[in-house]
Amino acid sequence: MKKILKIVCIVFVLAACSKDDDLRPVDETINKSENQKATGSSSNDLLSDHTFKSLVIELVYVEGLKPSQSSIDNFVSFLNARTFKPNGIIVETRAIASTGKASYTNQDIMAIEDANRTKYNTTNQIAVWALFIDGASANTTNSGTVLGTAYRNTSFVIFEETIQDLSNSAFEPSRSVLETTVITHEFGHLLGLTNLGSNMVENHEDPEHAKHCNVESCLMYWAAESGSGLSNLMGSSTAPQLDAKCIADLQANGGK
């Protein structure tokens, strides 16, 4: 039986699916700075159709670590339920080679994105980078294992190898459920939750766990990815959902 560790997530704050695509050269004239802002700062752009009518997810994974199709489908369903994108949501998937590192700092993750990202905002389409990586987070400690990090306004990383190590055994949660939980939790931070760009209609930020909801059953509760949270996912066929307070925040910021 694999050891169940305490799991945490980190929000790193800075000042319809498609087949796998070949790596394309990045147009150096693109204004990349619009996709390199603080986590949560593009929450309204992601939620509403005021500026961006469609959303493209550039889902890039280290070879052999592609998330399950059910997790990708669940992710798209989550986006459709909470965002206004009348021209659609597209997921483009692509594999990249491993760097061979055993662990990654936030700076390492940003360097991988900068070297491999091809999708940036255009006039009416907002782009998100989602990286599924091998190795562990350098922020993992004996008291907490990091499964995901939202680190820019349109960027997040999932430590997929770690997720696979903690799922799909007789005493662990379903991989799809754990993947879906971590993916949607991290994207919730990009949407400004909790108190991270989407203002709170009612105060519900956990005073002991900043930028997380204080409602225990909510997707954005800090323990959704803790040791006790893993236990709560045992036997479950679905990931936790956003509670009414988080949904109210998103609706007040232009979302559904």
PDB file of C-alpha atoms in Angstrom:
ATOM      1  CA  MET A   1       0.000   0.000   0.000  1.00  0.00           C
ATOM      2  CA  LYS A   2       1.340   3.410  -0.919  1.00  0.00           C
ATOM      3  CA  LYS A   3       1.791   5.928   1.843  1.00  0.00           C
ATOM      4  CA  ILE A   4      -0.898   8.614   1.925  1.00  0.00           C
ATOM      5  CA  LEU A   5       0.782  11.977   2.457  1.00  0.00           C
ATOM      6  CA  LYS A   6      -0.664  15.292   3.480  1.00  0.00           C
ATOM      7  CA  ILE A   7      -1.415  17.153   0.254  1.00  0.00           C
ATOM      8  CA  VAL A   8      -1.433  20.916  -0.196  1.00  0.00           C
ATOM      9  CA  CYS A   9      -1.742  23.288  -3.128  1.00  0.00           C
ATOM     10  CA  ILE A  10       0.114  26.536  -3.671  1.00  0.00           C
ATOM     11  CA  VAL A  11      -1.072  29.731  -5.284  1.00  0.00           C
ATOM     12  CA  PHE A  12       2.041  31.500  -6.557  1.00  0.00           C
ATOM     13  CA  VAL A  13       1.273  35.213  -6.990  1.00  0.00           C
ATOM     14  CA  LEU A  14       3.351  37.372  -9.353  1.00  0.00           C
ATOM     15  CA  ALA A  15       3.650  41.764  -9.387  1.00  0.00           C
ATOM     16  CA  ALA A  16     -14.567  20.480 -27.319  1.00  0.00           C
ATOM     17  CA  CYS A  17     -10.899  18.868 -27.256  1.00  0.00           C
ATOM     18  CA  SER A  18      -8.388  18.482 -30.027  1.00  0.00           C
ATOM     19  CA  LYS A  19      -5.774  15.898 -30.921  1.00  0.00           C
ATOM     20  CA  ASP A  20      -2.131  16.300 -29.924  1.00  0.00           C
ATOM     21  CA  ASP A  21      -0.500  19.024 -31.980  1.00  0.00           C
ATOM     22  CA  ASP A  22       3.087  19.416 -33.133  1.00  0.00           C
ATOM     23  CA  LEU A  23       5.081  22.143 -31.466  1.00  0.00           C
ATOM     24  CA  ARG A  24       4.727  25.344 -33.463  1.00  0.00           C
ATOM     25  CA  PRO A  25       7.090  28.320 -33.403  1.00  0.00           C
ATOM     26  CA  VAL A  26       5.932  31.231 -31.297  1.00  0.00           C
ATOM     27  CA  ASP A  27       5.358  34.543 -33.055  1.00  0.00           C
ATOM     28  CA  GLU A  28       7.793  36.840 -31.284  1.00  0.00           C
ATOM     29  CA  THR A  29       5.561  39.834 -32.057  1.00  0.00           C
ATOM     30  CA  ILE A  30       2.910  38.537 -29.653  1.00  0.00           C
ATOM     31  CA  ASN A  31       2.554  40.507 -26.436  1.00  0.00           C
ATOM     32  CA  LYS A  32       3.383  37.727 -24.003  1.00  0.00           C
ATOM     33  CA  SER A  33       3.213  40.077 -21.014  1.00  0.00           C
ATOM     34  CA  GLU A  34      -0.593  39.837 -21.044  1.00  0.00           C
ATOM     35  CA  ASN A  35      -0.206  36.188 -20.026  1.00  0.00           C
ATOM     36  CA  GLN A  36       2.495  36.819 -17.414  1.00  0.00           C
ATOM     37  CA  LYS A  37       0.597  38.753 -14.771  1.00  0.00           C
ATOM     38  CA  ALA A  38      -0.450  38.036 -11.191  1.00  0.00           C
ATOM     39  CA  THR A  39      -2.572  35.001 -10.399  1.00  0.00           C
ATOM     40  CA  GLY A  40      -6.241  35.976 -10.406  1.00  0.00           C
ATOM     41  CA  SER A  41      -5.721  39.254 -12.267  1.00  0.00           C
ATOM     42  CA  SER A  42      -7.428  37.898 -15.415  1.00  0.00           C
ATOM     43  CA  SER A  43     -10.399  36.442 -13.554  1.00  0.00           C
ATOM     44  CA  ASN A  44     -12.974  38.679 -15.250  1.00  0.00           C
ATOM     45  CA  ASP A  45     -11.438  38.035 -18.674  1.00  0.00           C
ATOM     46  CA  LEU A  46     -11.690  34.279 -18.079  1.00  0.00           C
ATOM     47  CA  LEU A  47     -15.204  34.418 -16.649  1.00  0.00           C
ATOM     48  CA  SER A  48     -16.963  36.888 -18.938  1.00  0.00           C
ATOM     49  CA  ASP A  49     -17.358  37.490 -22.660  1.00  0.00           C
ATOM     50  CA  HIS A  50     -16.797  41.232 -22.392  1.00  0.00           C
ATOM     51  CA  THR A  51     -13.443  41.025 -24.194  1.00  0.00           C
ATOM     52  CA  PHE A  52     -12.714  37.378 -24.946  1.00  0.00           C
ATOM     53  CA  LYS A  53     -15.394  35.321 -26.687  1.00  0.00           C
ATOM     54  CA  SER A  54     -13.501  32.033 -26.624  1.00  0.00           C
ATOM     55  CA  LEU A  55     -10.945  30.182 -24.503  1.00  0.00           C
ATOM     56  CA  VAL A  56      -8.107  27.913 -25.600  1.00  0.00           C
ATOM     57  CA  ILE A  57      -6.352  25.623 -23.125  1.00  0.00           C
ATOM     58  CA  GLU A  58      -2.839  24.633 -24.183  1.00  0.00           C
ATOM     59  CA  LEU A  59      -2.548  21.380 -22.235  1.00  0.00           C
ATOM     60  CA  VAL A  60       1.059  20.194 -22.345  1.00  0.00           C
ATOM     61  CA  TYR A  61       2.287  17.069 -20.599  1.00  0.00           C
ATOM     62  CA  VAL A  62       5.566  15.262 -20.137  1.00  0.00           C
ATOM     63  CA  GLU A  63       5.571  12.158 -22.310  1.00  0.00           C
ATOM     64  CA  GLY A  64       3.649   9.363 -20.610  1.00  0.00           C
ATOM     65  CA  LEU A  65       1.859  11.663 -18.154  1.00  0.00           C
ATOM     66  CA  LYS A  66      -1.201  12.799 -20.070  1.00  0.00           C
ATOM     67  CA  PRO A  67      -4.208  13.221 -17.767  1.00  0.00           C
ATOM     68  CA  SER A  68      -7.135  10.889 -18.357  1.00  0.00           C
ATOM     69  CA  GLN A  69      -9.696  11.862 -20.972  1.00  0.00           C
ATOM     70  CA  SER A  70     -12.397  11.792 -18.313  1.00  0.00           C
ATOM     71  CA  SER A  71     -10.442  14.394 -16.315  1.00  0.00           C
ATOM     72  CA  ILE A  72     -10.097  16.590 -19.399  1.00  0.00           C
ATOM     73  CA  ASP A  73     -13.823  16.226 -20.090  1.00  0.00           C
ATOM     74  CA  ASN A  74     -14.620  17.098 -16.472  1.00  0.00           C
ATOM     75  CA  PHE A  75     -12.393  20.164 -16.747  1.00  0.00           C
ATOM     76  CA  VAL A  76     -14.209  21.387 -19.864  1.00  0.00           C
ATOM     77  CA  SER A  77     -17.563  20.796 -18.155  1.00  0.00           C
ATOM     78  CA  PHE A  78     -16.371  22.882 -15.195  1.00  0.00           C
ATOM     79  CA  LEU A  79     -15.347  25.710 -17.555  1.00  0.00           C
ATOM     80  CA  ASN A  80     -18.625  25.602 -19.464  1.00  0.00           C
ATOM     81  CA  ALA A  81     -20.564  25.745 -16.200  1.00  0.00           C
ATOM     82  CA  ARG A  82     -18.773  28.843 -14.871  1.00  0.00           C
ATOM     83  CA  THR A  83     -17.582  30.927 -17.833  1.00  0.00           C
ATOM     84  CA  PHE A  84     -19.223  32.789 -20.704  1.00  0.00           C
ATOM     85  CA  LYS A  85     -17.394  31.842 -23.893  1.00  0.00           C
ATOM     86  CA  PRO A  86     -19.975  31.901 -26.722  1.00  0.00           C
ATOM     87  CA  ASN A  87     -17.401  31.025 -29.392  1.00  0.00           C
ATOM     88  CA  GLY A  88     -16.327  27.933 -27.515  1.00  0.00           C
ATOM     89  CA  ILE A  89     -13.676  26.304 -25.352  1.00  0.00           C
ATOM     90  CA  ILE A  90     -10.870  24.411 -27.082  1.00  0.00           C
ATOM     91  CA  VAL A  91      -8.323  22.072 -25.483  1.00  0.00           C
ATOM     92  CA  GLU A  92      -5.166  21.426 -27.469  1.00  0.00           C
ATOM     93  CA  THR A  93      -2.918  18.685 -26.100  1.00  0.00           C
ATOM     94  CA  ARG A  94       0.758  18.070 -26.781  1.00  0.00           C
ATOM     95  CA  ALA A  95       3.588  16.033 -25.277  1.00  0.00           C
ATOM     96  CA  ILE A  96       7.033  17.389 -24.425  1.00  0.00           C
ATOM     97  CA  ALA A  97      10.175  15.632 -23.224  1.00  0.00           C
ATOM     98  CA  SER A  98      11.097  15.526 -19.558  1.00  0.00           C
ATOM     99  CA  THR A  99      13.901  17.749 -18.346  1.00  0.00           C
ATOM    100  CA  GLY A 100      15.016  14.905 -16.094  1.00  0.00           C
ATOM    101  CA  LYS A 101      14.718  16.952 -12.925  1.00  0.00           C
ATOM    102  CA  ALA A 102      13.586  15.243  -9.734  1.00  0.00           C
ATOM    103  CA  SER A 103      11.924  18.428  -8.453  1.00  0.00           C
ATOM    104  CA  TYR A 104      10.896  21.793  -9.829  1.00  0.00           C
ATOM    105  CA  THR A 105      10.902  25.272  -8.351  1.00  0.00           C
ATOM    106  CA  ASN A 106       8.340  27.833  -9.495  1.00  0.00           C
ATOM    107  CA  GLN A 107      11.127  29.430 -11.533  1.00  0.00           C
ATOM    108  CA  ASP A 108      11.818  26.076 -13.229  1.00  0.00           C
ATOM    109  CA  ILE A 109       8.136  25.760 -14.129  1.00  0.00           C
ATOM    110  CA  MET A 110       8.022  29.268 -15.564  1.00  0.00           C
ATOM    111  CA  ALA A 111      11.142  28.569 -17.629  1.00  0.00           C
ATOM    112  CA  ILE A 112       9.501  25.450 -19.120  1.00  0.00           C
ATOM    113  CA  GLU A 113       6.413  27.475 -19.970  1.00  0.00           C
ATOM    114  CA  ASP A 114       8.439  30.285 -21.541  1.00  0.00           C
ATOM    115  CA  ALA A 115      10.350  27.799 -23.703  1.00  0.00           C
ATOM    116  CA  ASN A 116       7.327  25.775 -24.839  1.00  0.00           C
ATOM    117  CA  ARG A 117       4.188  27.904 -24.729  1.00  0.00           C
ATOM    118  CA  THR A 118       2.703  28.726 -28.140  1.00  0.00           C
ATOM    119  CA  LYS A 119      -0.753  30.078 -27.245  1.00  0.00           C
ATOM    120  CA  TYR A 120      -1.182  33.669 -26.083  1.00  0.00           C
ATOM    121  CA  ASN A 121      -4.150  36.036 -25.939  1.00  0.00           C
ATOM    122  CA  THR A 122      -5.448  37.348 -29.233  1.00  0.00           C
ATOM    123  CA  THR A 123      -8.076  40.010 -29.912  1.00  0.00           C
ATOM    124  CA  ASN A 124     -11.035  37.919 -28.752  1.00  0.00           C
ATOM    125  CA  GLN A 125      -9.542  34.652 -27.490  1.00  0.00           C
ATOM    126  CA  ILE A 126      -7.910  34.173 -24.095  1.00  0.00           C
ATOM    127  CA  ALA A 127      -5.257  31.458 -23.753  1.00  0.00           C
ATOM    128  CA  VAL A 128      -4.354  29.322 -20.727  1.00  0.00           C
ATOM    129  CA  TRP A 129      -1.255  27.167 -20.241  1.00  0.00           C
ATOM    130  CA  ALA A 130      -1.701  23.921 -18.276  1.00  0.00           C
ATOM    131  CA  LEU A 131       1.429  21.834 -17.646  1.00  0.00           C
ATOM    132  CA  PHE A 132       1.337  18.226 -16.399  1.00  0.00           C
ATOM    133  CA  ILE A 133       4.798  17.353 -15.230  1.00  0.00           C
ATOM    134  CA  ASP A 134       6.963  14.588 -13.812  1.00  0.00           C
ATOM    135  CA  GLY A 135       9.006  14.956 -10.668  1.00  0.00           C
ATOM    136  CA  ALA A 136       7.877  16.747  -7.527  1.00  0.00           C
ATOM    137  CA  SER A 137       7.377  20.323  -6.487  1.00  0.00           C
ATOM    138  CA  ALA A 138      10.367  21.844  -4.711  1.00  0.00           C
ATOM    139  CA  ASN A 139       7.798  23.254  -2.270  1.00  0.00           C
ATOM    140  CA  THR A 140       6.874  19.764  -1.065  1.00  0.00           C
ATOM    141  CA  THR A 141       7.868  19.175   2.560  1.00  0.00           C
ATOM    142  CA  ASN A 142       7.474  16.406   5.112  1.00  0.00           C
ATOM    143  CA  SER A 143       4.242  18.047   6.236  1.00  0.00           C
ATOM    144  CA  GLY A 144       2.726  18.637   2.809  1.00  0.00           C
ATOM    145  CA  THR A 145       2.979  17.344  -0.750  1.00  0.00           C
ATOM    146  CA  VAL A 146       2.183  19.862  -3.482  1.00  0.00           C
ATOM    147  CA  LEU A 147      -0.030  18.554  -6.278  1.00  0.00           C
ATOM    148  CA  GLY A 148      -0.648  21.752  -8.185  1.00  0.00           C
ATOM    149  CA  THR A 149       0.256  25.424  -8.369  1.00  0.00           C
ATOM    150  CA  ALA A 150      -1.468  28.398 -10.002  1.00  0.00           C
ATOM    151  CA  TYR A 151       1.422  30.755 -10.626  1.00  0.00           C
ATOM    152  CA  ARG A 152       0.423  33.303 -13.297  1.00  0.00           C
ATOM    153  CA  ASN A 153      -2.830  34.838 -14.495  1.00  0.00           C
ATOM    154  CA  THR A 154      -3.259  32.189 -17.202  1.00  0.00           C
ATOM    155  CA  SER A 155      -0.878  29.453 -16.081  1.00  0.00           C
ATOM    156  CA  PHE A 156      -0.955  26.482 -13.748  1.00  0.00           C
ATOM    157  CA  VAL A 157       1.024  23.291 -13.246  1.00  0.00           C
ATOM    158  CA  ILE A 158      -0.141  19.852 -12.132  1.00  0.00           C
ATOM    159  CA  PHE A 159       2.405  17.455 -10.651  1.00  0.00           C
ATOM    160  CA  GLU A 160       0.958  14.512 -12.518  1.00  0.00           C
ATOM    161  CA  GLU A 161       3.555  11.932 -11.508  1.00  0.00           C
ATOM    162  CA  THR A 162       2.813  12.684  -7.862  1.00  0.00           C
ATOM    163  CA  ILE A 163      -0.925  12.380  -8.511  1.00  0.00           C
ATOM    164  CA  GLN A 164      -0.421   9.019 -10.165  1.00  0.00           C
ATOM    165  CA  ASP A 165       1.617   7.840  -7.176  1.00  0.00           C
ATOM    166  CA  LEU A 166      -1.278   8.732  -4.844  1.00  0.00           C
ATOM    167  CA  SER A 167      -4.211   7.301  -6.776  1.00  0.00           C
ATOM    168  CA  ASN A 168      -5.822   4.189  -8.218  1.00  0.00           C
ATOM    169  CA  SER A 169      -4.863   1.671  -5.546  1.00  0.00           C
ATOM    170  CA  ALA A 170      -7.313  -0.109  -3.255  1.00  0.00           C
ATOM    171  CA  PHE A 171      -6.713   2.447  -0.505  1.00  0.00           C
ATOM    172  CA  GLU A 172      -6.460   5.578  -2.649  1.00  0.00           C
ATOM    173  CA  PRO A 173      -8.907   7.723  -4.611  1.00  0.00           C
ATOM    174  CA  SER A 174      -9.724   7.290  -8.268  1.00  0.00           C
ATOM    175  CA  ARG A 175      -7.112   8.944 -10.476  1.00  0.00           C
ATOM    176  CA  SER A 176      -9.753  10.757 -12.496  1.00  0.00           C
ATOM    177  CA  VAL A 177     -11.380  12.126  -9.345  1.00  0.00           C
ATOM    178  CA  LEU A 178      -8.050  13.282  -7.902  1.00  0.00           C
ATOM    179  CA  GLU A 179      -6.925  14.791 -11.221  1.00  0.00           C
ATOM    180  CA  THR A 180     -10.242  16.589 -11.640  1.00  0.00           C
ATOM    181  CA  THR A 181     -10.078  17.913  -8.086  1.00  0.00           C
ATOM    182  CA  VAL A 182      -6.591  19.352  -8.491  1.00  0.00           C
ATOM    183  CA  ILE A 183      -7.151  20.734 -12.006  1.00  0.00           C
ATOM    184  CA  THR A 184     -10.400  22.506 -11.152  1.00  0.00           C
ATOM    185  CA  HIS A 185      -9.046  23.722  -7.806  1.00  0.00           C
ATOM    186  CA  GLU A 186      -6.059  25.356  -9.496  1.00  0.00           C
ATOM    187  CA  PHE A 187      -8.231  26.844 -12.218  1.00  0.00           C
ATOM    188  CA  GLY A 188     -10.484  28.173  -9.464  1.00  0.00           C
ATOM    189  CA  HIS A 189      -7.524  30.295  -8.374  1.00  0.00           C
ATOM    190  CA  LEU A 190      -7.149  31.619 -11.933  1.00  0.00           C
ATOM    191  CA  LEU A 191     -10.834  32.579 -11.701  1.00  0.00           C
ATOM    192  CA  GLY A 192      -9.970  34.664  -8.644  1.00  0.00           C
ATOM    193  CA  LEU A 193     -10.958  32.318  -5.835  1.00  0.00           C
ATOM    194  CA  THR A 194     -10.830  32.879  -2.989  1.00  0.00           C
ATOM    195  CA  ASN A 195     -10.425  36.665  -2.636  1.00  0.00           C
ATOM    196  CA  LEU A 196      -7.757  36.490  -5.339  1.00  0.00           C
ATOM    197  CA  GLY A 197      -9.293  38.699  -8.017  1.00  0.00           C
ATOM    198  CA  SER A 198     -12.967  37.823  -7.679  1.00  0.00           C
ATOM    199  CA  ASN A 199     -14.163  39.978  -4.789  1.00  0.00           C
ATOM    200  CA  MET A 200     -16.096  38.191  -2.100  1.00  0.00           C
ATOM    201  CA  VAL A 201     -19.840  38.875  -1.986  1.00  0.00           C
ATOM    202  CA  GLU A 202     -19.783  37.482   1.539  1.00  0.00           C
ATOM    203  CA  ASN A 203     -16.604  37.017   3.542  1.00  0.00           C
ATOM    204  CA  HIS A 204     -15.633  33.348   3.359  1.00  0.00           C
ATOM    205  CA  GLU A 205     -11.840  33.372   3.110  1.00  0.00           C
ATOM    206  CA  ASP A 206     -10.212  30.977   5.560  1.00  0.00           C
ATOM    207  CA  PRO A 207      -8.150  33.184   7.896  1.00  0.00           C
ATOM    208  CA  GLU A 208      -5.671  30.358   8.489  1.00  0.00           C
ATOM    209  CA  HIS A 209      -5.318  29.362   4.819  1.00  0.00           C
ATOM    210  CA  ALA A 210      -5.216  32.479   2.642  1.00  0.00           C
ATOM    211  CA  LYS A 211      -7.012  32.438  -0.719  1.00  0.00           C
ATOM    212  CA  HIS A 212      -9.061  29.390   0.220  1.00  0.00           C
ATOM    213  CA  CYS A 213     -12.727  29.028   1.126  1.00  0.00           C
ATOM    214  CA  ASN A 214     -13.737  28.320   4.715  1.00  0.00           C
ATOM    215  CA  VAL A 215     -16.604  26.005   3.692  1.00  0.00           C
ATOM    216  CA  GLU A 216     -15.346  22.474   4.289  1.00  0.00           C
ATOM    217  CA  SER A 217     -17.282  20.841   1.459  1.00  0.00           C
ATOM    218  CA  CYS A 218     -16.156  23.394  -1.147  1.00  0.00           C
ATOM    219  CA  LEU A 219     -13.691  22.653  -3.950  1.00  0.00           C
ATOM    220  CA  MET A 220     -11.677  25.684  -2.809  1.00  0.00           C
ATOM    221  CA  TYR A 221     -11.342  24.535   0.815  1.00  0.00           C
ATOM    222  CA  TRP A 222      -7.668  24.068   1.718  1.00  0.00           C
ATOM    223  CA  ALA A 223      -8.202  20.449   2.832  1.00  0.00           C
ATOM    224  CA  ALA A 224      -9.636  19.476  -0.562  1.00  0.00           C
ATOM    225  CA  GLU A 225      -6.042  18.461  -1.287  1.00  0.00           C
ATOM    226  CA  SER A 226      -4.883  17.527   2.194  1.00  0.00           C
ATOM    227  CA  GLY A 227      -4.446  14.099   3.718  1.00  0.00           C
ATOM    228  CA  SER A 228      -7.976  14.269   5.091  1.00  0.00           C
ATOM    229  CA  GLY A 229      -9.155  15.480   1.702  1.00  0.00           C
ATOM    230  CA  LEU A 230      -7.683  12.410   0.044  1.00  0.00           C
ATOM    231  CA  SER A 231      -9.586  10.261   2.495  1.00  0.00           C
ATOM    232  CA  ASN A 232     -12.780  12.118   1.626  1.00  0.00           C
ATOM    233  CA  LEU A 233     -12.255  11.287  -2.042  1.00  0.00           C
ATOM    234  CA  MET A 234     -12.052   7.556  -1.343  1.00  0.00           C
ATOM    235  CA  GLY A 235     -14.929   5.801  -3.059  1.00  0.00           C
ATOM    236  CA  SER A 236     -16.183   9.027  -4.621  1.00  0.00           C
ATOM    237  CA  SER A 237     -17.017   9.132  -8.319  1.00  0.00           C
ATOM    238  CA  THR A 238     -16.944  12.927  -8.543  1.00  0.00           C
ATOM    239  CA  ALA A 239     -14.682  15.764  -7.456  1.00  0.00           C
ATOM    240  CA  PRO A 240     -15.832  18.335  -4.867  1.00  0.00           C
ATOM    241  CA  GLN A 241     -17.908  21.214  -6.236  1.00  0.00           C
ATOM    242  CA  LEU A 242     -17.777  24.949  -5.638  1.00  0.00           C
ATOM    243  CA  ASP A 243     -20.032  26.034  -2.806  1.00  0.00           C
ATOM    244  CA  ALA A 244     -22.684  28.751  -3.090  1.00  0.00           C
ATOM    245  CA  LYS A 245     -20.385  31.483  -1.732  1.00  0.00           C
ATOM    246  CA  CYS A 246     -17.657  30.843  -4.308  1.00  0.00           C
ATOM    247  CA  ILE A 247     -20.238  30.670  -7.099  1.00  0.00           C
ATOM    248  CA  ALA A 248     -21.674  34.000  -5.964  1.00  0.00           C
ATOM    249  CA  ASP A 249     -18.195  35.545  -6.196  1.00  0.00           C
ATOM    250  CA  LEU A 250     -17.762  34.280  -9.760  1.00  0.00           C
ATOM    251  CA  GLN A 251     -21.206  35.490 -10.816  1.00  0.00           C
ATOM    252  CA  ALA A 252     -20.501  38.932  -9.381  1.00  0.00           C
ATOM    253  CA  ASN A 253     -17.286  39.019 -11.471  1.00  0.00           C
ATOM    254  CA  GLY A 254     -18.933  38.197 -14.787  1.00  0.00           C
ATOM    255  CA  GLY A 255     -19.229  34.417 -14.610  1.00  0.00           C
ATOM    256  CA  LYS A 256     -22.101  31.966 -14.408  1.00  0.00           C
TER     257      LYS A 256
END
